[in-house]
Amino acid sequence: MLDKLAIKLIKVPLTQGAKKLNNLNITPNQITLFGFILGCFALPALIFEHYLIALAFIILNRIFDGLDGALARIQGITDAGGFLDISLDFLFYSLIPFGFILANPSNNAVAGAFLIYAFIGTGSSFLAFAVMASKRKIENPIYKNKSLYYMSGLTEGTETILFFFLFCLFPQHFSLLAYIFGSACWFTTITRIYSGFNTLKSS
């Protein structure tokens, strides 16, 4: 829901950073992989309950996730790069609630599992429609420079990162926050399935 606004706010600094990386002959795929590796360090930080350190790695991951896209728009967007980016994004998203589960299984396990289950819904509906949209040559009027169709919803990347911030700042309330965000993700899943089905049925 907030991705369009967030993209406008960060577009200029990301483009400037991408230009500098381009001058160093760094590729978008290298940025994608490096950002994912940095994000994975959030897992041990969460397990040992170093939540602010985990948050730092989450922020770094998201910065590099923005840089790889900006750099790809300079060097040329590829299907392989888009596939790598979205695959590692979904793995990273699930890694964060998994870390909270491992940190405190007795309090966080059910809520964390509910959130990961909700991520399966948002991710599968998002990717399934992207495949069909590509097959039918359906264009996305909002995100024209993406390698695949980005289906909008109540919970998108910006909302996900916002809740990751809240998880790390208020870890004692992880379960409540996870249930709230997971419910919002299920609303997104239901509306995406409904909208996607009807769009494909009528196209």
PDB file of C-alpha atoms in Angstrom:
ATOM      1  CA  MET A   1       0.000   0.000   0.000  1.00  0.00           C
ATOM      2  CA  LEU A   2       2.841   2.402   0.836  1.00  0.00           C
ATOM      3  CA  ASP A   3       5.365   1.195  -1.762  1.00  0.00           C
ATOM      4  CA  LYS A   4       4.491   3.898  -4.316  1.00  0.00           C
ATOM      5  CA  LEU A   5       5.181   6.643  -1.765  1.00  0.00           C
ATOM      6  CA  ALA A   6       8.337   4.961  -0.460  1.00  0.00           C
ATOM      7  CA  ILE A   7       9.737   4.559  -3.973  1.00  0.00           C
ATOM      8  CA  LYS A   8       9.333   8.281  -4.619  1.00  0.00           C
ATOM      9  CA  LEU A   9      11.147   9.165  -1.393  1.00  0.00           C
ATOM     10  CA  ILE A  10      14.165   6.905  -1.937  1.00  0.00           C
ATOM     11  CA  LYS A  11      14.474   7.089  -5.733  1.00  0.00           C
ATOM     12  CA  VAL A  12      17.032   9.928  -5.875  1.00  0.00           C
ATOM     13  CA  PRO A  13      19.539   8.638  -3.262  1.00  0.00           C
ATOM     14  CA  LEU A  14      19.310   5.101  -4.658  1.00  0.00           C
ATOM     15  CA  THR A  15      19.938   6.333  -8.187  1.00  0.00           C
ATOM     16  CA  GLN A  16      22.963   8.320  -7.048  1.00  0.00           C
ATOM     17  CA  GLY A  17      24.354   5.325  -5.194  1.00  0.00           C
ATOM     18  CA  ALA A  18      23.711   3.053  -8.170  1.00  0.00           C
ATOM     19  CA  LYS A  19      25.647   5.382 -10.474  1.00  0.00           C
ATOM     20  CA  LYS A  20      28.690   5.152  -8.201  1.00  0.00           C
ATOM     21  CA  LEU A  21      28.433   1.357  -8.120  1.00  0.00           C
ATOM     22  CA  ASN A  22      28.119   1.290 -11.889  1.00  0.00           C
ATOM     23  CA  ASN A  23      31.396   3.238 -12.173  1.00  0.00           C
ATOM     24  CA  LEU A  24      33.047   0.469 -10.124  1.00  0.00           C
ATOM     25  CA  ASN A  25      31.780  -2.190 -12.588  1.00  0.00           C
ATOM     26  CA  ILE A  26      29.668  -3.853  -9.906  1.00  0.00           C
ATOM     27  CA  THR A  27      26.674  -5.813 -11.204  1.00  0.00           C
ATOM     28  CA  PRO A  28      23.111  -5.837  -9.810  1.00  0.00           C
ATOM     29  CA  ASN A  29      23.332  -9.574  -9.104  1.00  0.00           C
ATOM     30  CA  GLN A  30      26.415  -9.024  -6.946  1.00  0.00           C
ATOM     31  CA  ILE A  31      24.529  -6.403  -4.967  1.00  0.00           C
ATOM     32  CA  THR A  32      21.546  -8.752  -4.596  1.00  0.00           C
ATOM     33  CA  LEU A  33      23.686 -11.591  -3.249  1.00  0.00           C
ATOM     34  CA  PHE A  34      25.715  -9.373  -0.928  1.00  0.00           C
ATOM     35  CA  GLY A  35      22.561  -7.771   0.481  1.00  0.00           C
ATOM     36  CA  PHE A  36      21.022 -11.187   1.102  1.00  0.00           C
ATOM     37  CA  ILE A  37      24.139 -12.394   2.916  1.00  0.00           C
ATOM     38  CA  LEU A  38      24.076  -9.298   5.123  1.00  0.00           C
ATOM     39  CA  GLY A  39      20.400  -9.904   5.862  1.00  0.00           C
ATOM     40  CA  CYS A  40      21.115 -13.488   6.916  1.00  0.00           C
ATOM     41  CA  PHE A  41      23.260 -12.165   9.777  1.00  0.00           C
ATOM     42  CA  ALA A  42      20.011 -10.930  11.324  1.00  0.00           C
ATOM     43  CA  LEU A  43      19.151 -14.549  12.159  1.00  0.00           C
ATOM     44  CA  PRO A  44      21.937 -15.224  14.716  1.00  0.00           C
ATOM     45  CA  ALA A  45      21.417 -11.725  16.112  1.00  0.00           C
ATOM     46  CA  LEU A  46      17.748 -12.530  16.708  1.00  0.00           C
ATOM     47  CA  ILE A  47      18.497 -15.950  18.168  1.00  0.00           C
ATOM     48  CA  PHE A  48      20.763 -14.364  20.785  1.00  0.00           C
ATOM     49  CA  GLU A  49      18.227 -11.558  21.289  1.00  0.00           C
ATOM     50  CA  HIS A  50      20.463  -8.759  20.017  1.00  0.00           C
ATOM     51  CA  TYR A  51      17.491  -7.052  18.433  1.00  0.00           C
ATOM     52  CA  LEU A  52      19.081  -3.723  17.513  1.00  0.00           C
ATOM     53  CA  ILE A  53      21.953  -5.515  15.785  1.00  0.00           C
ATOM     54  CA  ALA A  54      19.376  -7.584  13.890  1.00  0.00           C
ATOM     55  CA  LEU A  55      17.612  -4.384  12.919  1.00  0.00           C
ATOM     56  CA  ALA A  56      20.870  -2.966  11.548  1.00  0.00           C
ATOM     57  CA  PHE A  57      21.272  -6.002   9.274  1.00  0.00           C
ATOM     58  CA  ILE A  58      17.637  -5.719   8.192  1.00  0.00           C
ATOM     59  CA  ILE A  59      18.210  -2.076   7.217  1.00  0.00           C
ATOM     60  CA  LEU A  60      21.380  -2.972   5.301  1.00  0.00           C
ATOM     61  CA  ASN A  61      19.547  -5.732   3.448  1.00  0.00           C
ATOM     62  CA  ARG A  62      16.807  -3.344   2.389  1.00  0.00           C
ATOM     63  CA  ILE A  63      19.288  -0.693   1.257  1.00  0.00           C
ATOM     64  CA  PHE A  64      21.056  -3.194  -0.968  1.00  0.00           C
ATOM     65  CA  ASP A  65      17.698  -4.474  -2.207  1.00  0.00           C
ATOM     66  CA  GLY A  66      16.919  -0.956  -3.402  1.00  0.00           C
ATOM     67  CA  LEU A  67      20.371  -0.469  -4.887  1.00  0.00           C
ATOM     68  CA  ASP A  68      20.254  -3.627  -7.007  1.00  0.00           C
ATOM     69  CA  GLY A  69      17.067  -2.458  -8.703  1.00  0.00           C
ATOM     70  CA  ALA A  70      18.422   1.038  -9.312  1.00  0.00           C
ATOM     71  CA  LEU A  71      21.622  -0.422 -10.733  1.00  0.00           C
ATOM     72  CA  ALA A  72      19.651  -2.826 -12.932  1.00  0.00           C
ATOM     73  CA  ARG A  73      17.795   0.112 -14.450  1.00  0.00           C
ATOM     74  CA  ILE A  74      21.175   1.567 -15.450  1.00  0.00           C
ATOM     75  CA  GLN A  75      22.793  -1.624 -16.746  1.00  0.00           C
ATOM     76  CA  GLY A  76      19.631  -3.263 -18.044  1.00  0.00           C
ATOM     77  CA  ILE A  77      16.892  -5.279 -16.342  1.00  0.00           C
ATOM     78  CA  THR A  78      17.142  -9.053 -16.873  1.00  0.00           C
ATOM     79  CA  ASP A  79      14.801 -11.945 -16.132  1.00  0.00           C
ATOM     80  CA  ALA A  80      17.601 -13.799 -14.341  1.00  0.00           C
ATOM     81  CA  GLY A  81      18.281 -10.824 -12.092  1.00  0.00           C
ATOM     82  CA  GLY A  82      14.598 -10.356 -11.344  1.00  0.00           C
ATOM     83  CA  PHE A  83      14.232 -14.043 -10.500  1.00  0.00           C
ATOM     84  CA  LEU A  84      17.225 -13.945  -8.147  1.00  0.00           C
ATOM     85  CA  ASP A  85      16.027 -10.766  -6.460  1.00  0.00           C
ATOM     86  CA  ILE A  86      12.466 -11.889  -5.745  1.00  0.00           C
ATOM     87  CA  SER A  87      13.540 -15.377  -4.633  1.00  0.00           C
ATOM     88  CA  LEU A  88      16.022 -14.051  -2.074  1.00  0.00           C
ATOM     89  CA  ASP A  89      13.550 -11.383  -0.938  1.00  0.00           C
ATOM     90  CA  PHE A  90      10.966 -13.985   0.049  1.00  0.00           C
ATOM     91  CA  LEU A  91      13.591 -16.090   1.795  1.00  0.00           C
ATOM     92  CA  PHE A  92      14.739 -13.043   3.752  1.00  0.00           C
ATOM     93  CA  TYR A  93      11.196 -12.086   4.718  1.00  0.00           C
ATOM     94  CA  SER A  94      10.544 -15.528   6.235  1.00  0.00           C
ATOM     95  CA  LEU A  95      13.923 -15.559   7.976  1.00  0.00           C
ATOM     96  CA  ILE A  96      12.954 -12.727  10.338  1.00  0.00           C
ATOM     97  CA  PRO A  97       9.926 -14.321  12.056  1.00  0.00           C
ATOM     98  CA  PHE A  98      11.868 -17.612  12.108  1.00  0.00           C
ATOM     99  CA  GLY A  99      14.577 -15.818  14.086  1.00  0.00           C
ATOM    100  CA  PHE A 100      12.038 -14.623  16.650  1.00  0.00           C
ATOM    101  CA  ILE A 101      10.668 -18.159  16.939  1.00  0.00           C
ATOM    102  CA  LEU A 102      14.140 -19.516  17.701  1.00  0.00           C
ATOM    103  CA  ALA A 103      14.796 -16.692  20.171  1.00  0.00           C
ATOM    104  CA  ASN A 104      11.740 -17.503  22.297  1.00  0.00           C
ATOM    105  CA  PRO A 105       9.872 -20.612  21.089  1.00  0.00           C
ATOM    106  CA  SER A 106       7.447 -20.784  23.998  1.00  0.00           C
ATOM    107  CA  ASN A 107       6.094 -17.273  23.392  1.00  0.00           C
ATOM    108  CA  ASN A 108       6.713 -16.725  19.674  1.00  0.00           C
ATOM    109  CA  ALA A 109       6.327 -20.081  17.924  1.00  0.00           C
ATOM    110  CA  VAL A 110       2.619 -20.032  17.094  1.00  0.00           C
ATOM    111  CA  ALA A 111       2.509 -16.343  16.138  1.00  0.00           C
ATOM    112  CA  GLY A 112       5.684 -16.691  14.077  1.00  0.00           C
ATOM    113  CA  ALA A 113       4.326 -19.757  12.284  1.00  0.00           C
ATOM    114  CA  PHE A 114       1.084 -17.888  11.579  1.00  0.00           C
ATOM    115  CA  LEU A 115       3.059 -15.030  10.024  1.00  0.00           C
ATOM    116  CA  ILE A 116       5.213 -17.328   7.891  1.00  0.00           C
ATOM    117  CA  TYR A 117       2.022 -19.108   6.775  1.00  0.00           C
ATOM    118  CA  ALA A 118       0.600 -15.703   5.823  1.00  0.00           C
ATOM    119  CA  PHE A 119       3.776 -14.954   3.838  1.00  0.00           C
ATOM    120  CA  ILE A 120       3.116 -18.125   1.826  1.00  0.00           C
ATOM    121  CA  GLY A 121      -0.255 -16.652   0.897  1.00  0.00           C
ATOM    122  CA  THR A 122       1.022 -13.235  -0.141  1.00  0.00           C
ATOM    123  CA  GLY A 123       4.038 -14.678  -1.947  1.00  0.00           C
ATOM    124  CA  SER A 124       2.237 -17.416  -3.852  1.00  0.00           C
ATOM    125  CA  SER A 125      -0.622 -15.167  -4.978  1.00  0.00           C
ATOM    126  CA  PHE A 126       1.881 -12.480  -6.012  1.00  0.00           C
ATOM    127  CA  LEU A 127       4.096 -14.823  -8.028  1.00  0.00           C
ATOM    128  CA  ALA A 128       1.255 -16.880  -9.533  1.00  0.00           C
ATOM    129  CA  PHE A 129      -0.375 -13.761 -10.947  1.00  0.00           C
ATOM    130  CA  ALA A 130       2.989 -12.458 -12.200  1.00  0.00           C
ATOM    131  CA  VAL A 131       3.457 -15.669 -14.203  1.00  0.00           C
ATOM    132  CA  MET A 132      -0.011 -15.444 -15.743  1.00  0.00           C
ATOM    133  CA  ALA A 133       0.316 -11.705 -16.398  1.00  0.00           C
ATOM    134  CA  SER A 134       3.561 -12.295 -18.269  1.00  0.00           C
ATOM    135  CA  LYS A 135       1.977 -15.124 -20.266  1.00  0.00           C
ATOM    136  CA  ARG A 136      -0.944 -12.898 -21.272  1.00  0.00           C
ATOM    137  CA  LYS A 137       1.206  -9.779 -21.781  1.00  0.00           C
ATOM    138  CA  ILE A 138      -0.698  -7.835 -19.117  1.00  0.00           C
ATOM    139  CA  GLU A 139       1.155  -4.580 -18.409  1.00  0.00           C
ATOM    140  CA  ASN A 140       1.472  -3.005 -14.985  1.00  0.00           C
ATOM    141  CA  PRO A 141       0.689   0.739 -15.239  1.00  0.00           C
ATOM    142  CA  ILE A 142       2.157   1.474 -11.784  1.00  0.00           C
ATOM    143  CA  TYR A 143       5.490  -0.413 -11.724  1.00  0.00           C
ATOM    144  CA  LYS A 144       6.611  -0.217 -15.345  1.00  0.00           C
ATOM    145  CA  ASN A 145      10.325  -0.745 -14.668  1.00  0.00           C
ATOM    146  CA  LYS A 146      10.022  -4.046 -12.807  1.00  0.00           C
ATOM    147  CA  SER A 147      11.131  -7.376 -14.258  1.00  0.00           C
ATOM    148  CA  LEU A 148       7.772  -8.950 -13.353  1.00  0.00           C
ATOM    149  CA  TYR A 149       4.227  -7.803 -12.596  1.00  0.00           C
ATOM    150  CA  TYR A 150       4.054  -6.300  -9.102  1.00  0.00           C
ATOM    151  CA  MET A 151       0.549  -6.851  -7.751  1.00  0.00           C
ATOM    152  CA  SER A 152      -0.451  -4.226  -5.204  1.00  0.00           C
ATOM    153  CA  GLY A 153      -2.069  -4.989  -1.859  1.00  0.00           C
ATOM    154  CA  LEU A 154      -2.607  -3.845   1.716  1.00  0.00           C
ATOM    155  CA  THR A 155       0.749  -5.312   2.758  1.00  0.00           C
ATOM    156  CA  GLU A 156       3.725  -4.749   0.450  1.00  0.00           C
ATOM    157  CA  GLY A 157       7.444  -4.342   1.004  1.00  0.00           C
ATOM    158  CA  THR A 158       7.180  -1.072   2.938  1.00  0.00           C
ATOM    159  CA  GLU A 159       4.640  -2.426   5.426  1.00  0.00           C
ATOM    160  CA  THR A 160       6.737  -5.571   5.892  1.00  0.00           C
ATOM    161  CA  ILE A 161       9.833  -3.584   6.792  1.00  0.00           C
ATOM    162  CA  LEU A 162       7.799  -1.324   9.067  1.00  0.00           C
ATOM    163  CA  PHE A 163       6.657  -4.346  11.079  1.00  0.00           C
ATOM    164  CA  PHE A 164      10.198  -5.765  11.120  1.00  0.00           C
ATOM    165  CA  PHE A 165      11.227  -2.467  12.728  1.00  0.00           C
ATOM    166  CA  LEU A 166       8.462  -2.835  15.299  1.00  0.00           C
ATOM    167  CA  PHE A 167       9.423  -6.457  15.987  1.00  0.00           C
ATOM    168  CA  CYS A 168      12.998  -5.442  16.772  1.00  0.00           C
ATOM    169  CA  LEU A 169      12.111  -2.336  18.779  1.00  0.00           C
ATOM    170  CA  PHE A 170       9.398  -4.090  20.802  1.00  0.00           C
ATOM    171  CA  PRO A 171      10.396  -7.782  20.843  1.00  0.00           C
ATOM    172  CA  GLN A 172       8.304  -8.439  23.955  1.00  0.00           C
ATOM    173  CA  HIS A 173       5.222  -7.716  21.816  1.00  0.00           C
ATOM    174  CA  PHE A 174       6.288  -9.862  18.843  1.00  0.00           C
ATOM    175  CA  SER A 175       3.334 -12.241  19.111  1.00  0.00           C
ATOM    176  CA  LEU A 176       0.720  -9.492  19.087  1.00  0.00           C
ATOM    177  CA  LEU A 177       2.434  -7.655  16.226  1.00  0.00           C
ATOM    178  CA  ALA A 178       2.841 -10.885  14.248  1.00  0.00           C
ATOM    179  CA  TYR A 179      -0.850 -11.703  14.578  1.00  0.00           C
ATOM    180  CA  ILE A 180      -1.802  -8.188  13.454  1.00  0.00           C
ATOM    181  CA  PHE A 181       0.552  -8.199  10.490  1.00  0.00           C
ATOM    182  CA  GLY A 182      -0.273 -11.804   9.589  1.00  0.00           C
ATOM    183  CA  SER A 183      -3.984 -10.943   9.507  1.00  0.00           C
ATOM    184  CA  ALA A 184      -3.259  -7.982   7.236  1.00  0.00           C
ATOM    185  CA  CYS A 185      -1.241 -10.308   4.982  1.00  0.00           C
ATOM    186  CA  TRP A 186      -4.194 -12.668   4.745  1.00  0.00           C
ATOM    187  CA  PHE A 187      -6.411  -9.756   3.737  1.00  0.00           C
ATOM    188  CA  THR A 188      -3.875  -9.003   0.987  1.00  0.00           C
ATOM    189  CA  THR A 189      -3.867 -12.646  -0.104  1.00  0.00           C
ATOM    190  CA  ILE A 190      -7.651 -12.856  -0.324  1.00  0.00           C
ATOM    191  CA  THR A 191      -7.978  -9.614  -2.279  1.00  0.00           C
ATOM    192  CA  ARG A 192      -5.137 -10.605  -4.625  1.00  0.00           C
ATOM    193  CA  ILE A 193      -6.716 -13.974  -5.376  1.00  0.00           C
ATOM    194  CA  TYR A 194     -10.107 -12.367  -5.975  1.00  0.00           C
ATOM    195  CA  SER A 195      -8.707  -9.550  -8.115  1.00  0.00           C
ATOM    196  CA  GLY A 196      -6.259 -11.780  -9.979  1.00  0.00           C
ATOM    197  CA  PHE A 197      -8.832 -14.434 -10.779  1.00  0.00           C
ATOM    198  CA  ASN A 198     -11.312 -11.914 -12.150  1.00  0.00           C
ATOM    199  CA  THR A 199      -8.632 -10.050 -14.119  1.00  0.00           C
ATOM    200  CA  LEU A 200      -7.440 -13.250 -15.790  1.00  0.00           C
ATOM    201  CA  LYS A 201     -10.977 -14.503 -16.328  1.00  0.00           C
ATOM    202  CA  SER A 202     -11.969 -11.329 -18.175  1.00  0.00           C
ATOM    203  CA  SER A 203      -8.743 -10.777 -20.135  1.00  0.00           C
TER     204      SER A 203
END
